[in-house]
mmCIF file of C-alpha atoms in Angstrom:
data_model
loop_
_atom_site.group_PDB
_atom_site.id
_atom_site.type_symbol
_atom_site.label_atom_id
_atom_site.label_comp_id
_atom_site.label_asym_id
_atom_site.label_seq_id
_atom_site.Cartn_x
_atom_site.Cartn_y
_atom_site.Cartn_z
ATOM 1 C CA UNK A 1 50.377 153.549 108.448
ATOM 2 C CA UNK A 2 53.041 151.051 109.251
ATOM 3 C CA UNK A 3 50.155 148.183 108.947
ATOM 4 C CA UNK A 4 49.400 149.652 105.536
ATOM 5 C CA UNK A 5 52.940 149.266 104.668
ATOM 6 C CA UNK A 6 52.976 145.648 105.959
ATOM 7 C CA UNK A 7 49.959 144.866 103.793
ATOM 8 C CA UNK A 8 51.123 146.258 100.508
ATOM 9 C CA UNK A 9 54.497 144.285 101.157
ATOM 10 C CA UNK A 10 52.302 141.172 101.584
ATOM 11 C CA UNK A 11 50.557 141.511 98.484
ATOM 12 C CA UNK A 12 53.787 142.114 96.553
ATOM 13 C CA UNK A 13 55.059 138.637 97.958
ATOM 14 C CA UNK A 14 51.972 136.899 97.210
ATOM 15 C CA UNK A 15 51.634 138.437 93.383
ATOM 16 C CA UNK A 16 55.246 137.391 93.267
ATOM 17 C CA UNK A 17 54.759 133.977 94.527
ATOM 18 C CA UNK A 18 51.573 133.457 92.181
ATOM 19 C CA UNK A 19 53.881 134.883 89.346
ATOM 20 C CA UNK A 20 56.965 132.669 90.154
ATOM 21 C CA UNK A 21 54.861 129.490 90.489
ATOM 22 C CA UNK A 22 53.251 130.083 87.255
ATOM 23 C CA UNK A 23 56.346 130.894 85.565
ATOM 24 C CA UNK A 24 58.313 127.775 86.348
ATOM 25 C CA UNK A 25 57.350 124.345 85.683
ATOM 26 C CA UNK A 26 59.085 120.676 85.794
ATOM 27 C CA UNK A 27 59.673 118.264 82.873
ATOM 28 C CA UNK A 28 60.183 114.878 84.603
ATOM 29 C CA UNK A 29 62.832 112.374 82.827
ATOM 30 C CA UNK A 30 59.871 110.257 81.619
ATOM 31 C CA UNK A 31 58.136 112.867 80.088
ATOM 32 C CA UNK A 32 58.521 115.515 77.273
ATOM 33 C CA UNK A 33 56.477 118.797 76.753
ATOM 34 C CA UNK A 34 55.167 121.071 74.156
ATOM 35 C CA UNK A 35 54.866 124.816 75.486
ATOM 36 C CA UNK A 36 51.770 126.530 73.928
ATOM 37 C CA UNK A 37 50.845 130.087 73.663
ATOM 38 C CA UNK A 38 47.053 130.792 73.026
ATOM 39 C CA UNK A 39 46.828 127.231 71.267
ATOM 40 C CA UNK A 40 49.945 128.218 69.063
ATOM 41 C CA UNK A 41 53.153 125.592 69.895
ATOM 42 C CA UNK A 42 55.987 127.792 70.888
ATOM 43 C CA UNK A 43 58.550 125.175 72.190
ATOM 44 C CA UNK A 44 59.177 121.479 72.248
ATOM 45 C CA UNK A 45 60.879 120.383 75.482
ATOM 46 C CA UNK A 46 62.619 116.755 75.227
ATOM 47 C CA UNK A 47 65.002 117.593 78.215
ATOM 48 C CA UNK A 48 63.991 116.967 81.877
ATOM 49 C CA UNK A 49 64.533 119.632 84.264
ATOM 50 C CA UNK A 50 63.146 123.180 85.309
ATOM 51 C CA UNK A 51 61.804 125.459 82.828
ATOM 52 C CA UNK A 52 59.994 128.858 82.240
ATOM 53 C CA UNK A 53 56.801 129.787 80.482
ATOM 54 C CA UNK A 54 54.699 133.031 80.575
ATOM 55 C CA UNK A 55 52.227 133.062 83.350
ATOM 56 C CA UNK A 56 48.602 133.099 82.363
ATOM 57 C CA UNK A 57 49.373 133.136 78.475
ATOM 58 C CA UNK A 58 51.485 130.051 78.060
ATOM 59 C CA UNK A 59 50.440 126.167 79.277
ATOM 60 C CA UNK A 60 52.291 123.122 78.960
ATOM 61 C CA UNK A 61 51.344 119.968 77.572
ATOM 62 C CA UNK A 62 52.963 116.631 78.693
ATOM 63 C CA UNK A 63 53.636 113.486 76.750
ATOM 64 C CA UNK A 64 55.330 110.173 78.041
ATOM 65 C CA UNK A 65 58.397 109.424 76.324
ATOM 66 C CA UNK A 66 58.412 105.757 77.312
ATOM 67 C CA UNK A 67 57.568 102.674 75.308
ATOM 68 C CA UNK A 68 53.483 102.748 75.467
ATOM 69 C CA UNK A 69 51.029 100.058 74.919
ATOM 70 C CA UNK A 70 47.936 100.162 72.319
ATOM 71 C CA UNK A 71 45.553 97.552 72.566
ATOM 72 C CA UNK A 72 42.253 98.252 70.736
ATOM 73 C CA UNK A 73 39.192 95.919 71.284
ATOM 74 C CA UNK A 74 39.044 92.572 69.499
ATOM 75 C CA UNK A 75 37.593 92.346 66.255
ATOM 76 C CA UNK A 76 35.910 89.872 64.064
ATOM 77 C CA UNK A 77 37.890 89.509 60.930
ATOM 78 C CA UNK A 78 37.814 87.237 57.525
ATOM 79 C CA UNK A 79 40.605 85.062 56.619
ATOM 80 C CA UNK A 80 41.411 84.550 52.746
ATOM 81 C CA UNK A 81 38.734 81.505 52.623
ATOM 82 C CA UNK A 82 35.962 84.112 54.221
ATOM 83 C CA UNK A 83 36.497 81.877 57.575
ATOM 84 C CA UNK A 84 35.972 84.540 60.113
ATOM 85 C CA UNK A 85 37.930 84.650 63.154
ATOM 86 C CA UNK A 86 38.284 86.750 66.230
ATOM 87 C CA UNK A 87 41.439 88.754 66.823
ATOM 88 C CA UNK A 88 42.983 90.412 69.568
ATOM 89 C CA UNK A 89 46.060 92.280 68.342
ATOM 90 C CA UNK A 90 47.920 95.035 70.306
ATOM 91 C CA UNK A 91 50.749 97.169 69.585
ATOM 92 C CA UNK A 92 53.770 99.065 71.605
ATOM 93 C CA UNK A 93 54.705 102.444 70.633
ATOM 94 C CA UNK A 94 57.075 105.482 71.486
ATOM 95 C CA UNK A 95 56.118 109.198 70.778
ATOM 96 C CA UNK A 96 59.433 110.652 69.061
ATOM 97 C CA UNK A 97 58.035 113.706 67.831
ATOM 98 C CA UNK A 98 55.939 115.288 70.336
ATOM 99 C CA UNK A 99 54.928 118.466 67.957
ATOM 100 C CA UNK A 100 53.799 116.227 65.191
ATOM 101 C CA UNK A 101 51.840 114.013 67.599
ATOM 102 C CA UNK A 102 50.098 117.071 69.185
ATOM 103 C CA UNK A 103 49.338 118.397 65.644
ATOM 104 C CA UNK A 104 47.906 115.069 64.805
ATOM 105 C CA UNK A 105 46.026 113.824 67.725
ATOM 106 C CA UNK A 106 46.350 116.252 70.449
ATOM 107 C CA UNK A 107 46.245 113.829 73.219
ATOM 108 C CA UNK A 108 47.037 109.983 73.717
ATOM 109 C CA UNK A 109 43.283 108.939 74.088
ATOM 110 C CA UNK A 110 42.877 110.563 70.474
ATOM 111 C CA UNK A 111 45.791 108.691 69.399
ATOM 112 C CA UNK A 112 44.279 105.559 70.588
ATOM 113 C CA UNK A 113 41.082 105.975 68.659
ATOM 114 C CA UNK A 114 42.839 106.990 65.461
ATOM 115 C CA UNK A 115 45.884 104.514 65.513
ATOM 116 C CA UNK A 116 43.790 101.848 67.031
ATOM 117 C CA UNK A 117 41.683 101.631 63.697
ATOM 118 C CA UNK A 118 44.737 101.705 61.599
ATOM 119 C CA UNK A 119 46.199 98.781 63.731
ATOM 120 C CA UNK A 120 42.997 96.947 63.045
ATOM 121 C CA UNK A 121 42.807 97.931 59.264
ATOM 122 C CA UNK A 122 46.180 96.590 59.033
ATOM 123 C CA UNK A 123 45.654 93.198 60.884
ATOM 124 C CA UNK A 124 42.581 92.870 58.755
ATOM 125 C CA UNK A 125 44.526 93.283 55.440
ATOM 126 C CA UNK A 126 47.288 90.699 56.678
ATOM 127 C CA UNK A 127 44.466 88.085 57.618
ATOM 128 C CA UNK A 128 42.739 88.692 54.411
ATOM 129 C CA UNK A 129 45.687 86.949 52.850
ATOM 130 C CA UNK A 130 46.119 84.244 55.352
ATOM 131 C CA UNK A 131 44.760 80.941 56.255
ATOM 132 C CA UNK A 132 43.791 79.766 59.781
ATOM 133 C CA UNK A 133 46.778 77.148 59.633
ATOM 134 C CA UNK A 134 49.136 80.290 59.164
ATOM 135 C CA UNK A 135 47.993 81.236 62.481
ATOM 136 C CA UNK A 136 48.769 78.337 64.096
ATOM 137 C CA UNK A 137 52.497 77.653 62.626
ATOM 138 C CA UNK A 138 55.411 79.370 62.252
ATOM 139 C CA UNK A 139 53.876 81.703 59.472
ATOM 140 C CA UNK A 140 52.250 83.403 62.243
ATOM 141 C CA UNK A 141 55.558 85.479 62.485
ATOM 142 C CA UNK A 142 55.047 86.237 58.486
ATOM 143 C CA UNK A 143 51.646 87.643 59.340
ATOM 144 C CA UNK A 144 52.666 89.739 62.305
ATOM 145 C CA UNK A 145 55.672 91.219 60.289
ATOM 146 C CA UNK A 146 53.241 92.130 57.434
ATOM 147 C CA UNK A 147 50.869 93.837 60.190
ATOM 148 C CA UNK A 148 54.214 95.797 61.546
ATOM 149 C CA UNK A 149 55.085 96.768 58.044
ATOM 150 C CA UNK A 150 51.320 98.207 57.582
ATOM 151 C CA UNK A 151 51.409 100.252 60.840
ATOM 152 C CA UNK A 152 54.968 101.315 60.615
ATOM 153 C CA UNK A 153 53.936 103.200 57.327
ATOM 154 C CA UNK A 154 51.478 105.208 59.037
ATOM 155 C CA UNK A 155 53.398 105.997 62.550
ATOM 156 C CA UNK A 156 55.344 108.753 61.108
ATOM 157 C CA UNK A 157 52.193 110.524 60.634
ATOM 158 C CA UNK A 158 51.517 110.712 64.335
ATOM 159 C CA UNK A 159 55.039 111.601 65.421
ATOM 160 C CA UNK A 160 55.747 107.768 66.728
ATOM 161 C CA UNK A 161 57.668 104.962 66.311
ATOM 162 C CA UNK A 162 56.100 101.218 66.266
ATOM 163 C CA UNK A 163 58.106 99.327 68.536
ATOM 164 C CA UNK A 164 56.212 95.877 68.209
ATOM 165 C CA UNK A 165 53.154 94.461 67.232
ATOM 166 C CA UNK A 166 51.735 91.364 68.108
ATOM 167 C CA UNK A 167 48.387 89.249 67.742
ATOM 168 C CA UNK A 168 47.596 88.081 71.423
ATOM 169 C CA UNK A 169 44.661 85.724 70.688
ATOM 170 C CA UNK A 170 43.088 84.228 67.792
ATOM 171 C CA UNK A 171 39.430 82.647 68.288
ATOM 172 C CA UNK A 172 36.643 81.134 66.041
ATOM 173 C CA UNK A 173 33.085 82.717 66.529
ATOM 174 C CA UNK A 174 31.032 80.019 68.572
ATOM 175 C CA UNK A 175 28.979 79.647 65.308
ATOM 176 C CA UNK A 176 31.800 78.139 63.295
ATOM 177 C CA UNK A 177 34.112 76.560 65.724
ATOM 178 C CA UNK A 178 32.454 73.388 65.538
ATOM 179 C CA UNK A 179 32.224 72.990 61.926
ATOM 180 C CA UNK A 180 36.104 74.344 61.583
ATOM 181 C CA UNK A 181 36.858 71.640 64.100
ATOM 182 C CA UNK A 182 34.993 68.970 62.027
ATOM 183 C CA UNK A 183 36.802 70.039 58.967
ATOM 184 C CA UNK A 184 40.503 70.005 60.688
ATOM 185 C CA UNK A 185 39.715 66.688 62.079
ATOM 186 C CA UNK A 186 38.766 65.556 58.577
ATOM 187 C CA UNK A 187 41.858 66.932 57.218
ATOM 188 C CA UNK A 188 43.998 65.271 59.713
ATOM 189 C CA UNK A 189 42.643 61.922 59.326
ATOM 190 C CA UNK A 190 43.386 62.301 55.892
ATOM 191 C CA UNK A 191 47.075 63.632 56.128
ATOM 192 C CA UNK A 192 47.318 60.616 58.562
ATOM 193 C CA UNK A 193 46.208 57.786 55.935
ATOM 194 C CA UNK A 194 48.414 59.366 53.333
ATOM 195 C CA UNK A 195 51.547 59.379 55.943
ATOM 196 C CA UNK A 196 50.579 55.868 56.829
ATOM 197 C CA UNK A 197 50.500 54.834 53.181
ATOM 198 C CA UNK A 198 53.831 56.604 52.514
ATOM 199 C CA UNK A 199 55.278 54.450 55.490
ATOM 200 C CA UNK A 200 54.004 51.300 54.283
ATOM 201 C CA UNK A 201 55.349 52.061 50.874
ATOM 202 C CA UNK A 202 58.682 52.925 52.486
ATOM 203 C CA UNK A 203 58.533 49.762 54.600
ATOM 204 C CA UNK A 204 57.976 47.502 51.408
ATOM 205 C CA UNK A 205 60.668 49.084 49.441
ATOM 206 C CA UNK A 206 63.450 48.762 52.385
ATOM 207 C CA UNK A 207 62.017 45.145 53.047
ATOM 208 C CA UNK A 208 62.671 44.474 49.013
ATOM 209 C CA UNK A 209 65.859 45.943 49.306
ATOM 210 C CA UNK A 210 66.928 44.076 52.392
ATOM 211 C CA UNK A 211 65.868 40.778 50.638
ATOM 212 C CA UNK A 212 67.850 41.603 47.271
ATOM 213 C CA UNK A 213 70.789 42.211 49.672
ATOM 214 C CA UNK A 214 70.591 39.067 51.547
ATOM 215 C CA UNK A 215 69.930 37.046 48.252
ATOM 216 C CA UNK A 216 73.261 38.645 46.918
ATOM 217 C CA UNK A 217 74.989 38.007 50.262
ATOM 218 C CA UNK A 218 73.946 34.302 50.523
ATOM 219 C CA UNK A 219 74.886 33.736 46.860
ATOM 220 C CA UNK A 220 78.304 35.223 47.367
ATOM 221 C CA UNK A 221 78.931 33.522 50.489
ATOM 222 C CA UNK A 222 77.713 30.176 48.737
ATOM 223 C CA UNK A 223 79.938 30.738 45.768
ATOM 224 C CA UNK A 224 82.844 31.512 48.239
ATOM 225 C CA UNK A 225 82.132 28.307 50.282
ATOM 226 C CA UNK A 226 82.224 26.139 47.037
ATOM 227 C CA UNK A 227 85.425 27.687 46.169
ATOM 228 C CA UNK A 228 86.992 27.107 49.560
ATOM 229 C CA UNK A 229 85.394 23.377 49.405
ATOM 230 C CA UNK A 230 86.913 22.913 46.218
ATOM 231 C CA UNK A 231 90.393 24.334 47.063
ATOM 232 C CA UNK A 232 90.011 22.061 50.389
ATOM 233 C CA UNK A 233 89.403 18.989 48.352
ATOM 234 C CA UNK A 234 92.046 19.626 46.160
ATOM 235 C CA UNK A 235 94.556 20.055 48.747
ATOM 236 C CA UNK A 236 93.425 16.924 50.488
ATOM 237 C CA UNK A 237 93.611 15.223 47.085
ATOM 238 C CA UNK A 238 97.220 16.517 46.774
ATOM 239 C CA UNK A 239 98.160 15.476 50.323
ATOM 240 C CA UNK A 240 96.748 12.141 50.089
ATOM 241 C CA UNK A 241 98.402 11.593 46.569
ATOM 242 C CA UNK A 242 101.686 12.618 48.482
ATOM 243 C CA UNK A 243 100.899 10.133 51.247
ATOM 244 C CA UNK A 244 99.930 7.426 48.594
ATOM 245 C CA UNK A 245 103.374 7.828 46.956
ATOM 246 C CA UNK A 246 105.461 7.588 50.143
ATOM 247 C CA UNK A 247 103.550 4.981 52.005
ATOM 248 C CA UNK A 248 100.748 3.232 50.120
ATOM 249 C CA UNK A 249 100.039 0.909 53.153
ATOM 250 C CA UNK A 250 99.495 3.993 55.508
ATOM 251 C CA UNK A 251 97.668 5.688 52.871
ATOM 252 C CA UNK A 252 95.005 2.694 52.875
ATOM 253 C CA UNK A 253 94.781 2.526 56.467
ATOM 254 C CA UNK A 254 93.847 6.030 56.712
ATOM 255 C CA UNK A 255 91.183 5.822 54.148
ATOM 256 C CA UNK A 256 90.033 2.809 56.065
ATOM 257 C CA UNK A 257 89.754 4.642 59.066
ATOM 258 C CA UNK A 258 87.823 7.568 57.287
ATOM 259 C CA UNK A 259 85.415 5.058 55.875
ATOM 260 C CA UNK A 260 84.741 3.971 59.324
ATOM 261 C CA UNK A 261 84.405 7.126 60.716
ATOM 262 C CA UNK A 262 81.880 7.951 58.075
ATOM 263 C CA UNK A 263 79.925 4.634 58.131
ATOM 264 C CA UNK A 264 79.953 3.454 61.596
ATOM 265 C CA UNK A 265 77.789 5.884 63.443
ATOM 266 C CA UNK A 266 75.459 4.937 66.501
ATOM 267 C CA UNK A 267 72.911 2.613 65.220
ATOM 268 C CA UNK A 268 74.382 1.496 62.201
ATOM 269 C CA UNK A 269 74.005 -2.056 61.220
ATOM 270 C CA UNK A 270 76.204 -3.795 58.815
ATOM 271 C CA UNK A 271 76.277 -7.487 57.591
ATOM 272 C CA UNK A 272 79.755 -8.104 55.799
ATOM 273 C CA UNK A 273 81.642 -11.556 55.407
ATOM 274 C CA UNK A 274 84.660 -12.004 57.801
ATOM 275 C CA UNK A 275 87.001 -11.881 54.743
ATOM 276 C CA UNK A 276 85.577 -8.644 53.579
ATOM 277 C CA UNK A 277 87.914 -5.913 52.399
ATOM 278 C CA UNK A 278 86.089 -3.264 54.460
ATOM 279 C CA UNK A 279 87.879 -4.628 57.841
ATOM 280 C CA UNK A 280 90.955 -6.182 56.278
ATOM 281 C CA UNK A 281 92.996 -4.081 58.677
ATOM 282 C CA UNK A 282 91.278 -5.691 61.864
ATOM 283 C CA UNK A 283 92.901 -9.069 60.860
ATOM 284 C CA UNK A 284 96.150 -7.284 60.961
ATOM 285 C CA UNK A 285 95.886 -6.137 64.386
ATOM 286 C CA UNK A 286 98.353 -7.754 66.961
ATOM 287 C CA UNK A 287 95.638 -9.472 68.855
ATOM 288 C CA UNK A 288 93.833 -10.752 65.726
ATOM 289 C CA UNK A 289 97.295 -12.322 64.745
ATOM 290 C CA UNK A 290 97.780 -13.818 67.705
#
């Protein structure tokens, strides 16, 4: 009789433990959860902690509340000029409405399938209006912004928020890469020739402008020199005239000295008569008079 009571007590404890285990569940701080009852949503739990549910009737679906990656397979897409490129685009998103997320796709795998298709469609729409050069320059940012706007418009349908969208890699298919390379090379050669021509034109214009300024400067300098020379000669004549007025003999002597200095340079040969007026002051030297 006593052993029967113990057995019954053990069964009660075991059933209680099972019931308690099925009643309690934990939501981690990186998670959010939906409580379902026979497939029907009952509660949405976004706060971490210990929670209760009806055992055997209710079950819990968990979703991550952190920023997640969506990286669909690379696809070949046409550009605006029908050139085809292989694009690897990826997005980062966050589940902000678990109930709508559950109603739309149920699981993250289902979301990746459906939203990955939307992401590739948005990438295709944006690249359909872009050139290959746009993906290699600063316009790449504008292309990614256009893709982001496209997927962000659809994100609320799935209860997610798109955090970022990027084009990871853009490759040309092997069959077109060589032809594209040749065309880009020709474009660059043509652009280099154009820039070289513009440079030559600029050089010629600068040189012509420099020559014109040089001519003007030399002309101004020559005019100024002539003015200074004229003024100097006028001043010289004034001084000489003044000296002549004060001492004609000394004036004559100075003029003779200037004539000697201007005429008797190295290698000069002159034949003059002894009584030449040119050397008249030599006869007046003290030694000559003696």
